[in-house]
Every structure is written in structure tokens, then in C-alpha cells.
GROMACS .gro file of C-alpha atoms in nm:
model
  464
    1MET     CA    1  11.050   8.966   9.768
    2LYS     CA    2  11.243   9.189   9.528
    3ASN     CA    3  11.621   9.182   9.588
    4MET     CA    4  11.574   9.032   9.937
    5THR     CA    5  11.861   8.786   9.922
    6LEU     CA    6  12.029   8.680  10.245
    7LYS     CA    7  12.339   8.870  10.134
    8ASN     CA    8  12.144   9.195  10.083
    9ILE     CA    9  11.951   9.148  10.408
   10ALA     CA   10  12.270   9.100  10.609
   11SER     CA   11  12.421   9.409  10.447
   12ALA     CA   12  12.108   9.618  10.511
   13CYS     CA   13  12.097   9.540  10.884
   14LYS     CA   14  12.477   9.535  10.926
   15GLY     CA   15  12.457   9.178  11.050
   16ILE     CA   16  12.712   8.900  11.031
   17TYR     CA   17  12.607   8.623  10.793
   18HIS     CA   18  12.676   8.262  10.890
   19GLY     CA   19  12.622   8.008  10.616
   20SER     CA   20  12.739   7.894  10.275
   21VAL     CA   21  12.818   8.127   9.986
   22GLN     CA   22  12.552   7.955   9.777
   23GLN     CA   23  12.283   8.018  10.038
   24GLU     CA   24  12.367   8.390  10.043
   25GLU     CA   25  12.189   8.426   9.710
   26VAL     CA   26  11.864   8.274   9.835
   27GLU     CA   27  11.578   8.527   9.807
   28VAL     CA   28  11.328   8.508  10.094
   29THR     CA   29  10.956   8.484  10.018
   30SER     CA   30  10.832   8.663  10.330
   31ILE     CA   31  10.948   8.800  10.665
   32THR     CA   32  10.789   8.732  11.002
   33THR     CA   33  10.851   8.759  11.377
   34ASP     CA   34  10.573   8.511  11.455
   35SER     CA   35  10.681   8.147  11.463
   36ARG     CA   36  10.318   8.047  11.401
   37LYS     CA   37  10.328   8.213  11.059
   38ILE     CA   38  10.633   8.044  10.911
   39GLN     CA   39  10.618   7.995  10.534
   40GLU     CA   40  10.852   7.808  10.305
   41ASP     CA   41  11.174   8.006  10.246
   42CYS     CA   42  11.073   8.291  10.477
   43LEU     CA   43  11.302   8.494  10.703
   44PHE     CA   44  11.229   8.449  11.073
   45ILE     CA   45  11.338   8.737  11.296
   46ALA     CA   46  11.373   8.641  11.662
   47ILE     CA   47  11.245   8.919  11.887
   48ARG     CA   48  11.273   8.935  12.265
   49GLY     CA   49  10.926   9.029  12.389
   50ALA     CA   50  10.775   9.104  12.726
   51ARG     CA   51  10.612   8.761  12.750
   52SER     CA   52  10.815   8.542  12.516
   53ASP     CA   53  11.151   8.527  12.343
   54GLY     CA   54  11.154   8.452  11.972
   55HIS     CA   55  11.495   8.290  12.011
   56ASP     CA   56  11.319   7.998  12.180
   57TYR     CA   57  11.140   7.921  11.852
   58ILE     CA   58  11.434   7.933  11.611
   59GLU     CA   59  11.472   7.556  11.578
   60SER     CA   60  11.099   7.514  11.524
   61ALA     CA   61  11.095   7.789  11.259
   62MET     CA   62  11.378   7.627  11.063
   63LYS     CA   63  11.214   7.285  11.078
   64GLN     CA   64  10.895   7.439  10.935
   65GLY     CA   65  11.084   7.560  10.627
   66ALA     CA   66  11.229   7.904  10.706
   67ALA     CA   67  11.525   7.993  10.483
   68CYS     CA   68  11.715   8.187  10.747
   69VAL     CA   69  11.688   8.341  11.091
   70ILE     CA   70  11.802   8.670  11.238
   71SER     CA   71  11.929   8.624  11.592
   72GLU     CA   72  12.084   8.833  11.866
   73LYS     CA   73  12.252   8.517  11.994
   74GLU     CA   74  12.537   8.315  11.853
   75LEU     CA   75  12.392   7.989  11.723
   76GLU     CA   76  12.637   7.703  11.759
   77ASP     CA   77  12.647   7.383  11.555
   78THR     CA   78  12.380   7.497  11.309
   79THR     CA   79  12.327   7.340  10.968
   80TYR     CA   80  12.117   7.634  10.848
   81PRO     CA   81  12.212   7.997  10.769
   82TYR     CA   82  12.157   8.275  11.019
   83ILE     CA   83  12.241   8.643  11.054
   84LYS     CA   84  12.378   8.764  11.388
   85VAL     CA   85  12.275   9.117  11.488
   86GLU     CA   86  12.306   9.336  11.797
   87SER     CA   87  11.935   9.423  11.802
   88SER     CA   88  11.662   9.237  11.616
   89LEU     CA   89  11.426   9.535  11.643
   90GLU     CA   90  11.680   9.769  11.487
   91ALA     CA   91  11.753   9.507  11.222
   92ILE     CA   92  11.385   9.491  11.128
   93LYS     CA   93  11.373   9.866  11.073
   94GLU     CA   94  11.688   9.870  10.859
   95ILE     CA   95  11.568   9.577  10.649
   96ALA     CA   96  11.231   9.748  10.598
   97LEU     CA   97  11.410  10.066  10.490
   98PHE     CA   98  11.610   9.869  10.232
   99TYR     CA   99  11.302   9.683  10.104
  100ARG     CA  100  11.098  10.003  10.075
  101SER     CA  101  11.373  10.147   9.854
  102GLN     CA  102  11.339   9.851   9.611
  103LEU     CA  103  10.974   9.926   9.534
  104SER     CA  104  10.812  10.196   9.321
  105VAL     CA  105  10.488  10.188   9.522
  106LYS     CA  106  10.321  10.518   9.617
  107VAL     CA  107  10.306  10.546   9.996
  108ILE     CA  108  10.037  10.737  10.184
  109GLY     CA  109  10.121  10.795  10.550
  110ILE     CA  110   9.832  10.873  10.784
  111THR     CA  111   9.870  11.016  11.131
  112GLY     CA  112   9.667  11.217  11.383
  113SER     CA  113   9.524  11.186  11.731
  114VAL     CA  114   9.187  11.043  11.630
  115GLY     CA  115   9.054  10.873  11.321
  116LYS     CA  116   9.377  10.729  11.178
  117THR     CA  117   9.230  10.384  11.127
  118SER     CA  118   8.894  10.496  10.988
  119THR     CA  119   9.071  10.741  10.755
  120LYS     CA  120   9.311  10.468  10.645
  121GLU     CA  121   9.019  10.239  10.567
  122THR     CA  122   8.837  10.512  10.373
  123VAL     CA  123   9.146  10.610  10.172
  124ALA     CA  124   9.218  10.246  10.088
  125SER     CA  125   8.858  10.185   9.985
  126VAL     CA  126   8.863  10.484   9.751
  127LEU     CA  127   9.202  10.414   9.592
  128SER     CA  128   9.109  10.049   9.539
  129GLU     CA  129   8.872  10.172   9.268
  130LYS     CA  130   9.178  10.231   9.047
  131TYR     CA  131   9.484  10.071   9.204
  132ARG     CA  132   9.607   9.756   9.374
  133VAL     CA  133   9.626   9.876   9.735
  134LEU     CA  134   9.792   9.734  10.045
  135LYS     CA  135   9.692   9.881  10.382
  136THR     CA  136   9.794   9.850  10.745
  137LEU     CA  137   9.615   9.566  10.920
  138GLY     CA  138   9.500   9.594  11.281
  139ASN     CA  139   9.728   9.803  11.501
  140PHE     CA  140  10.049   9.741  11.302
  141ASN     CA  141  10.135  10.111  11.305
  142ASN     CA  142  10.441  10.144  11.533
  143GLU     CA  143  10.815  10.081  11.501
  144LEU     CA  144  10.760   9.706  11.476
  145GLY     CA  145  10.422   9.702  11.304
  146LEU     CA  146  10.512   9.944  11.026
  147PRO     CA  147  10.811   9.738  10.902
  148LEU     CA  148  10.600   9.421  10.915
  149THR     CA  149  10.338   9.596  10.701
  150ILE     CA  150  10.603   9.704  10.451
  151PHE     CA  151  10.725   9.344  10.432
  152ARG     CA  152  10.379   9.249  10.301
  153LEU     CA  153  10.429   9.466   9.993
  154ARG     CA  154  10.498   9.303   9.657
  155GLU     CA  155  10.605   9.444   9.320
  156GLU     CA  156  10.250   9.431   9.186
  157ASP     CA  157  10.120   9.658   9.465
  158GLU     CA  158  10.070  10.013   9.340
  159VAL     CA  159   9.971  10.204   9.656
  160ALA     CA  160  10.044  10.147  10.025
  161VAL     CA  161   9.818  10.315  10.281
  162LEU     CA  162  10.011  10.314  10.606
  163GLU     CA  163   9.880  10.413  10.948
  164MET     CA  164  10.155  10.570  11.160
  165GLY     CA  165  10.101  10.586  11.536
  166ILE     CA  166  10.325  10.729  11.807
  167SER     CA  167  10.331  10.815  12.177
  168ASP     CA  168  10.656  11.012  12.211
  169PHE     CA  169  10.891  11.248  12.033
  170GLY     CA  170  11.128  11.094  11.779
  171GLU     CA  171  10.908  10.795  11.698
  172MET     CA  172  10.743  10.955  11.394
  173HIS     CA  173  11.085  11.063  11.267
  174ARG     CA  174  11.194  10.699  11.266
  175LEU     CA  175  10.869  10.580  11.107
  176SER     CA  176  10.893  10.843  10.834
  177ARG     CA  177  11.250  10.737  10.757
  178ILE     CA  178  11.122  10.387  10.683
  179ALA     CA  179  10.796  10.476  10.505
  180LYS     CA  180  10.923  10.772  10.301
  181PRO     CA  181  10.564  10.885  10.232
  182ASP     CA  182  10.462  11.041   9.901
  183ILE     CA  183  10.141  11.177  10.056
  184CYS     CA  184  10.105  11.271  10.424
  185ILE     CA  185   9.757  11.293  10.576
  186MET     CA  186   9.700  11.446  10.920
  187THR     CA  187   9.351  11.394  11.063
  188ASN     CA  188   9.353  11.614  11.375
  189ILE     CA  189   9.545  11.710  11.687
  190GLY     CA  190   9.362  11.590  11.996
  191ILE     CA  191   9.453  11.519  12.357
  192CYS     CA  192   9.584  11.163  12.365
  193HIS     CA  193   9.938  11.056  12.469
  194LEU     CA  194   9.964  11.358  12.695
  195GLU     CA  195  10.188  11.167  12.937
  196ASN     CA  196  10.484  11.213  12.702
  197LEU     CA  197  10.377  11.489  12.464
  198LYS     CA  198  10.228  11.712  12.738
  199THR     CA  199  10.024  11.956  12.524
  200ARG     CA  200   9.845  11.972  12.189
  201ASP     CA  201  10.135  12.180  12.059
  202GLY     CA  202  10.365  11.896  12.164
  203ILE     CA  203  10.142  11.649  11.982
  204LEU     CA  204  10.152  11.864  11.668
  205LYS     CA  205  10.530  11.886  11.685
  206ALA     CA  206  10.571  11.511  11.730
  207LYS     CA  207  10.329  11.416  11.455
  208SER     CA  208  10.480  11.673  11.216
  209GLU     CA  209  10.792  11.457  11.215
  210ILE     CA  210  10.607  11.264  10.942
  211PHE     CA  211  10.735  11.531  10.703
  212ASP     CA  212  11.102  11.461  10.783
  213PHE     CA  213  11.146  11.200  10.510
  214MET     CA  214  10.854  11.284  10.284
  215ASN     CA  215  10.912  11.271   9.910
  216PRO     CA  216  11.035  11.624   9.817
  217ASN     CA  217  10.773  11.621   9.541
  218GLY     CA  218  10.506  11.486   9.772
  219GLN     CA  219  10.175  11.627   9.893
  220ILE     CA  220  10.038  11.712  10.236
  221ILE     CA  221   9.669  11.678  10.327
  222VAL     CA  222   9.545  11.829  10.654
  223ASN     CA  223   9.214  11.888  10.829
  224GLY     CA  224   9.152  12.260  10.788
  225ASP     CA  225   8.885  12.255  11.061
  226ASP     CA  226   9.152  12.166  11.320
  227ASP     CA  227   9.285  12.478  11.492
  228LYS     CA  228   9.637  12.333  11.518
  229LEU     CA  229   9.666  12.179  11.172
  230ILE     CA  230   9.552  12.498  11.002
  231THR     CA  231   9.879  12.652  11.125
  232VAL     CA  232  10.080  12.410  10.907
  233ARG     CA  233  10.137  12.643  10.612
  234ASP     CA  234  10.458  12.541  10.435
  235VAL     CA  235  10.680  12.235  10.469
  236ASN     CA  236  11.004  12.264  10.272
  237GLY     CA  237  10.820  12.445   9.997
  238VAL     CA  238  10.519  12.211   9.997
  239LYS     CA  239  10.190  12.389  10.072
  240PRO     CA  240   9.928  12.167  10.239
  241LEU     CA  241   9.594  12.091  10.082
  242HIS     CA  242   9.300  12.141  10.318
  243PHE     CA  243   8.970  11.963  10.369
  244GLY     CA  244   8.685  12.070  10.594
  245MET     CA  245   8.353  12.249  10.610
  246ASP     CA  246   8.475  12.584  10.475
  247SER     CA  247   8.416  12.649  10.106
  248SER     CA  248   8.761  12.807  10.080
  249PHE     CA  249   8.928  12.467  10.132
  250ASP     CA  250   9.052  12.245   9.850
  251VAL     CA  251   8.784  11.988   9.930
  252TRP     CA  252   8.480  12.081  10.136
  253ALA     CA  253   8.144  11.936  10.233
  254ASP     CA  254   7.794  12.060  10.305
  255ASN     CA  255   7.439  11.924  10.323
  256VAL     CA  256   7.555  11.689  10.597
  257CYS     CA  257   7.262  11.475  10.711
  258SER     CA  258   7.255  11.178  10.943
  259VAL     CA  259   7.053  10.874  10.839
  260GLY     CA  260   7.082  10.723  11.185
  261LEU     CA  261   7.295  10.416  11.229
  262LYS     CA  262   7.291  10.360  10.851
  263GLY     CA  263   7.546  10.637  10.801
  264THR     CA  264   7.573  10.998  10.691
  265LYS     CA  265   7.486  11.173  10.367
  266CYS     CA  266   7.668  11.479  10.241
  267THR     CA  267   7.777  11.667   9.932
  268ILE     CA  268   8.151  11.683   9.869
  269HIS     CA  269   8.292  11.961   9.652
  270THR     CA  270   8.621  11.932   9.461
  271ILE     CA  271   8.807  12.098   9.174
  272LYS     CA  272   8.678  11.810   8.960
  273GLY     CA  273   8.317  11.878   9.052
  274SER     CA  274   8.073  11.794   9.332
  275PHE     CA  275   7.904  11.468   9.423
  276GLU     CA  276   7.652  11.341   9.675
  277VAL     CA  277   7.755  11.040   9.878
  278LEU     CA  278   7.625  10.811  10.151
  279ILE     CA  279   7.904  10.724  10.393
  280PRO     CA  280   7.787  10.383  10.522
  281ILE     CA  281   7.937  10.419  10.870
  282PRO     CA  282   7.752  10.644  11.118
  283GLY     CA  283   7.900  10.959  11.266
  284LYS     CA  284   7.946  11.306  11.123
  285HIS     CA  285   8.320  11.274  11.188
  286MET     CA  286   8.323  11.023  10.900
  287VAL     CA  287   8.262  11.316  10.663
  288HIS     CA  288   8.614  11.439  10.736
  289ASN     CA  289   8.754  11.093  10.663
  290ALA     CA  290   8.569  11.091  10.332
  291MET     CA  291   8.707  11.435  10.241
  292ALA     CA  292   9.063  11.326  10.320
  293ALA     CA  293   9.014  11.022  10.096
  294THR     CA  294   8.869  11.243   9.826
  295LEU     CA  295   9.181  11.460   9.821
  296ALA     CA  296   9.404  11.152   9.807
  297GLY     CA  297   9.196  11.022   9.519
  298ILE     CA  298   9.222  11.348   9.327
  299ILE     CA  299   9.600  11.360   9.372
  300LEU     CA  300   9.628  11.005   9.234
  301GLY     CA  301   9.405  11.068   8.937
  302LEU     CA  302   9.065  10.924   9.031
  303ASP     CA  303   8.747  11.087   8.902
  304THR     CA  304   8.454  11.179   9.125
  305ALA     CA  305   8.254  10.869   9.026
  306GLN     CA  306   8.539  10.644   9.139
  307ILE     CA  307   8.581  10.839   9.463
  308GLN     CA  308   8.208  10.822   9.537
  309ALA     CA  309   8.200  10.448   9.469
  310GLY     CA  310   8.498  10.387   9.696
  311ILE     CA  311   8.344  10.581   9.983
  312GLU     CA  312   8.012  10.399   9.951
  313LYS     CA  313   8.185  10.058   9.955
  314LEU     CA  314   8.352  10.133  10.290
  315GLU     CA  315   8.309   9.860  10.553
  316ALA     CA  316   8.340   9.898  10.930
  317LEU     CA  317   8.609   9.714  11.125
  318SER     CA  318   8.550   9.516  11.440
  319GLY     CA  319   8.579   9.749  11.737
  320ARG     CA  320   8.565  10.062  11.520
  321ASN     CA  321   8.212  10.205  11.505
  322ASN     CA  322   8.091   9.867  11.383
  323ILE     CA  323   7.714   9.827  11.397
  324LEU     CA  324   7.614   9.480  11.518
  325PHE     CA  325   7.263   9.347  11.546
  326GLY     CA  326   7.252   9.112  11.843
  327LYS     CA  327   6.974   8.892  11.968
  328LYS     CA  328   6.844   9.163  12.202
  329TYR     CA  329   7.022   9.490  12.121
  330THR     CA  330   7.174   9.698  11.844
  331LEU     CA  331   7.539   9.742  11.934
  332ILE     CA  332   7.786  10.013  11.835
  333ASP     CA  333   8.109   9.822  11.878
  334ASP     CA  334   8.375  10.092  11.921
  335CYS     CA  335   8.575   9.923  12.193
  336TYR     CA  336   8.916   9.912  12.026
  337ASN     CA  337   9.040  10.233  12.186
  338ALA     CA  338   8.928  10.566  12.328
  339ASN     CA  339   9.026  10.923  12.406
  340PRO     CA  340   8.812  11.227  12.491
  341VAL     CA  341   8.764  11.332  12.128
  342SER     CA  342   8.671  10.990  11.994
  343MET     CA  343   8.444  10.931  12.294
  344ARG     CA  344   8.243  11.242  12.212
  345ALA     CA  345   8.219  11.144  11.846
  346SER     CA  346   8.088  10.798  11.938
  347ILE     CA  347   7.835  10.944  12.180
  348ASP     CA  348   7.709  11.164  11.897
  349VAL     CA  349   7.669  10.851  11.684
  350LEU     CA  350   7.468  10.683  11.959
  351CYS     CA  351   7.243  10.986  11.983
  352ASP     CA  352   7.144  10.935  11.617
  353ALA     CA  353   6.974  10.607  11.710
  354ASP     CA  354   6.594  10.606  11.709
  355THR     CA  355   6.559  10.379  12.013
  356ARG     CA  356   6.652  10.408  12.380
  357LYS     CA  357   7.020  10.498  12.402
  358VAL     CA  358   7.265  10.331  12.640
  359ALA     CA  359   7.635  10.420  12.668
  360ILE     CA  360   7.867  10.160  12.822
  361LEU     CA  361   8.192  10.352  12.870
  362GLY     CA  362   8.520  10.269  13.041
  363ASP     CA  363   8.846  10.427  13.145
  364MET     CA  364   9.064  10.611  12.894
  365GLY     CA  365   9.442  10.571  12.920
  366GLU     CA  366   9.750  10.787  12.859
  367LEU     CA  367   9.586  11.118  12.951
  368GLY     CA  368   9.852  11.241  13.191
  369GLN     CA  369   9.790  11.454  13.498
  370ASP     CA  370   9.451  11.579  13.374
  371GLU     CA  371   9.304  11.229  13.344
  372LYS     CA  372   9.045  11.277  13.619
  373LYS     CA  373   8.933  11.613  13.482
  374LEU     CA  374   8.898  11.473  13.131
  375HIS     CA  375   8.684  11.183  13.254
  376TYR     CA  376   8.468  11.425  13.454
  377GLU     CA  377   8.418  11.646  13.147
  378LEU     CA  378   8.322  11.344  12.939
  379GLY     CA  379   8.058  11.259  13.199
  380GLU     CA  380   7.924  11.613  13.165
  381TYR     CA  381   7.909  11.571  12.787
  382VAL     CA  382   7.709  11.250  12.819
  383GLY     CA  383   7.477  11.411  13.074
  384LYS     CA  384   7.395  11.693  12.833
  385SER     CA  385   7.333  11.453  12.545
  386ALA     CA  386   7.032  11.243  12.449
  387VAL     CA  387   7.183  10.933  12.612
  388ASP     CA  388   6.928  10.768  12.843
  389ILE     CA  389   7.157  10.551  13.057
  390LEU     CA  390   7.529  10.565  13.125
  391LEU     CA  391   7.694  10.248  13.251
  392CYS     CA  392   8.058  10.320  13.331
  393VAL     CA  393   8.336  10.083  13.431
  394GLY     CA  394   8.673  10.140  13.597
  395GLU     CA  395   8.846  10.352  13.857
  396LEU     CA  396   8.873  10.669  13.647
  397SER     CA  397   8.515  10.632  13.531
  398LYS     CA  398   8.401  10.727  13.880
  399GLU     CA  399   8.485  11.079  13.766
  400MET     CA  400   8.269  11.023  13.458
  401GLU     CA  401   7.980  10.928  13.684
  402ALA     CA  402   8.031  11.241  13.894
  403GLY     CA  403   8.033  11.466  13.588
  404PHE     CA  404   7.719  11.305  13.452
  405LEU     CA  405   7.528  11.355  13.774
  406THR     CA  406   7.602  11.728  13.793
  407VAL     CA  407   7.462  11.823  13.453
  408ARG     CA  408   7.221  11.556  13.332
  409ARG     CA  409   6.936  11.704  13.136
  410PRO     CA  410   6.603  11.784  13.306
  411GLN     CA  411   6.412  11.467  13.375
  412SER     CA  412   6.140  11.400  13.120
  413SER     CA  413   6.129  11.043  13.250
  414GLN     CA  414   6.297  10.838  13.520
  415GLU     CA  415   6.532  10.676  13.271
  416GLN     CA  416   6.829  10.909  13.238
  417THR     CA  417   7.060  10.779  13.503
  418VAL     CA  418   7.406  10.637  13.563
  419PHE     CA  419   7.551  10.322  13.718
  420HIS     CA  420   7.916  10.261  13.800
  421TYR     CA  421   8.098   9.925  13.813
  422ASP     CA  422   8.451   9.852  13.924
  423THR     CA  423   8.507   9.572  13.674
  424VAL     CA  424   8.375   9.432  13.347
  425GLU     CA  425   8.261   9.123  13.536
  426GLU     CA  426   8.046   9.333  13.770
  427LEU     CA  427   7.886   9.508  13.475
  428LEU     CA  428   7.810   9.182  13.295
  429ALA     CA  429   7.644   9.042  13.606
  430ASP     CA  430   7.403   9.337  13.615
  431VAL     CA  431   7.371   9.463  13.258
  432ASP     CA  432   7.054   9.271  13.171
  433ASN     CA  433   6.883   9.448  13.461
  434ARG     CA  434   6.964   9.784  13.301
  435LEU     CA  435   6.892   9.716  12.934
  436LEU     CA  436   6.564   9.674  12.752
  437LEU     CA  437   6.493   9.470  12.441
  438GLY     CA  438   6.571   9.679  12.133
  439ASP     CA  439   6.810   9.925  12.303
  440SER     CA  440   7.091  10.084  12.103
  441VAL     CA  441   7.410  10.032  12.302
  442LEU     CA  442   7.749  10.200  12.256
  443VAL     CA  443   8.046  10.003  12.395
  444LYS     CA  444   8.368  10.205  12.416
  445ALA     CA  445   8.684  10.231  12.630
  446SER     CA  446   9.060  10.217  12.593
  447HIS     CA  447   9.189   9.880  12.474
  448PHE     CA  448   9.330   9.775  12.813
  449MET     CA  449   8.975   9.764  12.954
  450LYS     CA  450   8.902   9.460  12.732
  451PHE     CA  451   8.551   9.573  12.645
  452GLU     CA  452   8.538   9.323  12.359
  453GLN     CA  453   8.410   9.084  12.628
  454ILE     CA  454   8.106   9.308  12.669
  455VAL     CA  455   8.042   9.322  12.295
  456LYS     CA  456   8.054   8.945  12.263
  457ALA     CA  457   7.828   8.889  12.563
  458LEU     CA  458   7.568   9.139  12.446
  459GLN     CA  459   7.578   9.012  12.090
  460ASP     CA  460   7.535   8.650  12.199
  461GLY     CA  461   7.276   8.739  12.459
  462GLU     CA  462   7.477   8.562  12.729
  463THR     CA  463   7.575   8.813  12.998
  464ASN     CA  464   7.550   8.611  13.315
   0.00000   0.00000   0.00000
């Protein structure tokens, strides 16, 4: 890792180095907080977590070949070097800031209420047509995850596509300080994290902190179809570029056509010309992700053929609108997380299926004082849709059931109905009684509901 000697690391995090002068010049090969991922000559940072304390694994990490450890504790009678700090979490952020400054990589920061991960994947897929790209893995998008992602960068990487997630004011400011994005992409302003941010205006304000440490010569890309983002007009002299369905935007799309669960076709128009593309993940919301990636590609010098190829090579992630063909059912695995906006988008995807449509939905978290109302309104949305059966799980989903029952479409058959279950286990014990061979089934809830159990059971055909 470029310039990541123990001496520089200690200086960056304002830690106290303990060890020989010769060892100070050792350059670490990687940085981790996970004792199971120790590599030769790595730096192990001991973090106190809710369920375990990394300090308990220091000896093991050193025996496995770590070059040094960062510790909040004094380590007595050690034969290996360590750096004593007040806070390991703060040390991680300061070290990441130093390391980021050593690299000439272009950084794209992506934020928004919905679609951060799918946009990140689309942008990375497009830019990989021309550059060596590193992207955020999994949910490594917060004040611990972002530094760990930056630590994965190497000198040969040309572009970093970083997802940046928050739940409160000030967090994005700190993330931006570390990432120092050259391009900022904002997907939308929805209604998640309302417990802390209160309103959509609060969400916009918090997420706009991404601009605080943006490259002064950088670019801003925003969704022009979002009523809040369209108000972002000038940021320190930088005028945003817009994507959306309006032909006045910098990149816009038309001829949008669903091809069922195979994806969505559209025509994307740019200053470099227009091109037709098949986005291989279903859902019309994916068109916006493709347009955001198109703008990023244009800024970084890709031509339309490269952009089209990158979009069409896009692959779904587990738990993110991933189409799975099980032994009995076609599954839309979108169980990683949920909020009212993403729920509606996934229901729309389900409604593109050409078989009987079943929605298995669970509670959504972090919605604040309006959580019951938002679940009720989601139930109304499902009831007005082409969904045949709603199976809902969880305490808040009782409101979803109530909303569904008040507005479900006129009965053309006896099939459009709803069933509520208190737990995932109760659902799994009954689900085979509700599903038919060949059904298309959406599985979606907030992550704490652990709906991945449902996906696995339905895919394996072993539900009870």
C-alpha cells in the first residue's frame, strides 16, 4: 500500500508507536478489522464491537503474520510493534484519509434514499469498459465500511465507485472528508431514515453534505425527475448535470418498454448521440440507474458503444432484484432492505411477470412516527396493483394487510387476497398452501426481518 509505513500510519492517526526504529519503515500490505482475514504483513485494527472486542484477537492476528496492530489498550511485554490510539474507529478514518490522499484514483461518490447499490453496480459496470474499477462491496458504505473500502484500493486502480450511506446529520460530511469525491451522484430523496432526519428536506440537507469535500473541479449528477434534487442548482460554482425523462436534461430516456423479468428496453439520449439498450435487470427504475451511469461514462470519456456494453453486462446482486429460478417458483430476491419507495418499485417489477403474482412483504424499519401510515399506504398500493396474493410478515405489516383489504381491485377471481403472519417461521409453515407451481414471487422487507431465509427455502423447495 503506497506510503503506508508504520511511521506514516502512526502520524496519520496521531497514535503512539511502540516498536523498533527499523520496524517503523515497514509498509503494510493490507488493513483489516477482521481477525479471520489476516494476511502477511497486514495492519490489524482492533475494534470494540457490540458482540465482540477486536482486542481479544490481537495475539492471534500477530501469530498469523500481521505486521502491526492498532490498539486502544496498552499492550505490555510485546515483542511486536503496535500503535496506541484513543479511538480505533477514529484512527481508521484518519488513516483512510491519509491513504486516499496518496492515490490519484478518480472517486465517484453515490448517495440517495433508494437505488444507491444498483446505481453503484451500474456505474461500475459501465466504467469497467475503459478503466480498472474498484467498487464498494456489500453494505460497506458507512463510517467504518467506507474506510475499509478505500483500504482495498491499489495504485493500479483508476476509478473508485463508492456507495455512501447515512442515517443522521453530519455523517455524510465525515464520509465526504474521507472520500473527497470527484463526481457526486444523487439518486433520489425518499422517505427512509425519518427517525433522525424527520422530513425529505432534512434528508436532502443531510445527503447534500456529500458536496462538502468534493473536488472543486468535480461534477455533480442528480436525478432531474426528483422534486427535491431538481432544486439543487449550484454548488460552489458547480452546476449539476441532470438525468431523467425530460428531453431538456443532459441525459434523457424514452421508448421505455418492459420485457418482463428479463429486464427493460429503452433509448438513452446524450450529447454524444443516442443508443438503444436492454437493461438486464427488471424494473423501470433501472432506467434511471442506467442514465446516471451514462452521465458518469460521458464525463470520464467513454463513447456510447462502451456505455451500452457496460449497461448490458450488468449483473444482479443477491438480495437486490435478483431473479432466481427455483424448483417450484420464479423468485424476485429483493430482501436486502426496504423502504416505501423501493417497495413500490419492486411491486411494479413483480407486476411485469406473466404468471400468477405473489408478494411476500415484511416490516420496513426507520420510518419514524408515520411508520404505521406508511405500511398502510403500501398495502393500498399492493391492493390496487396486479398482485394476486399478498403474504405479509411482522407487527407493522398488520397495517399493510389492513390497507390492502380496503382497496383491493374488484374480484375477477377468488385469488386476490392477503394473509398475515407474525413471524418468518409461521409463514414458512404455511407458504406451500398459498403458492402454486410456477408462481412469480417477490420477497422483500427490511434487513432485520431476515427474509433471506424465505428466499433459500423457496429456492430449495424446502419450506416445512
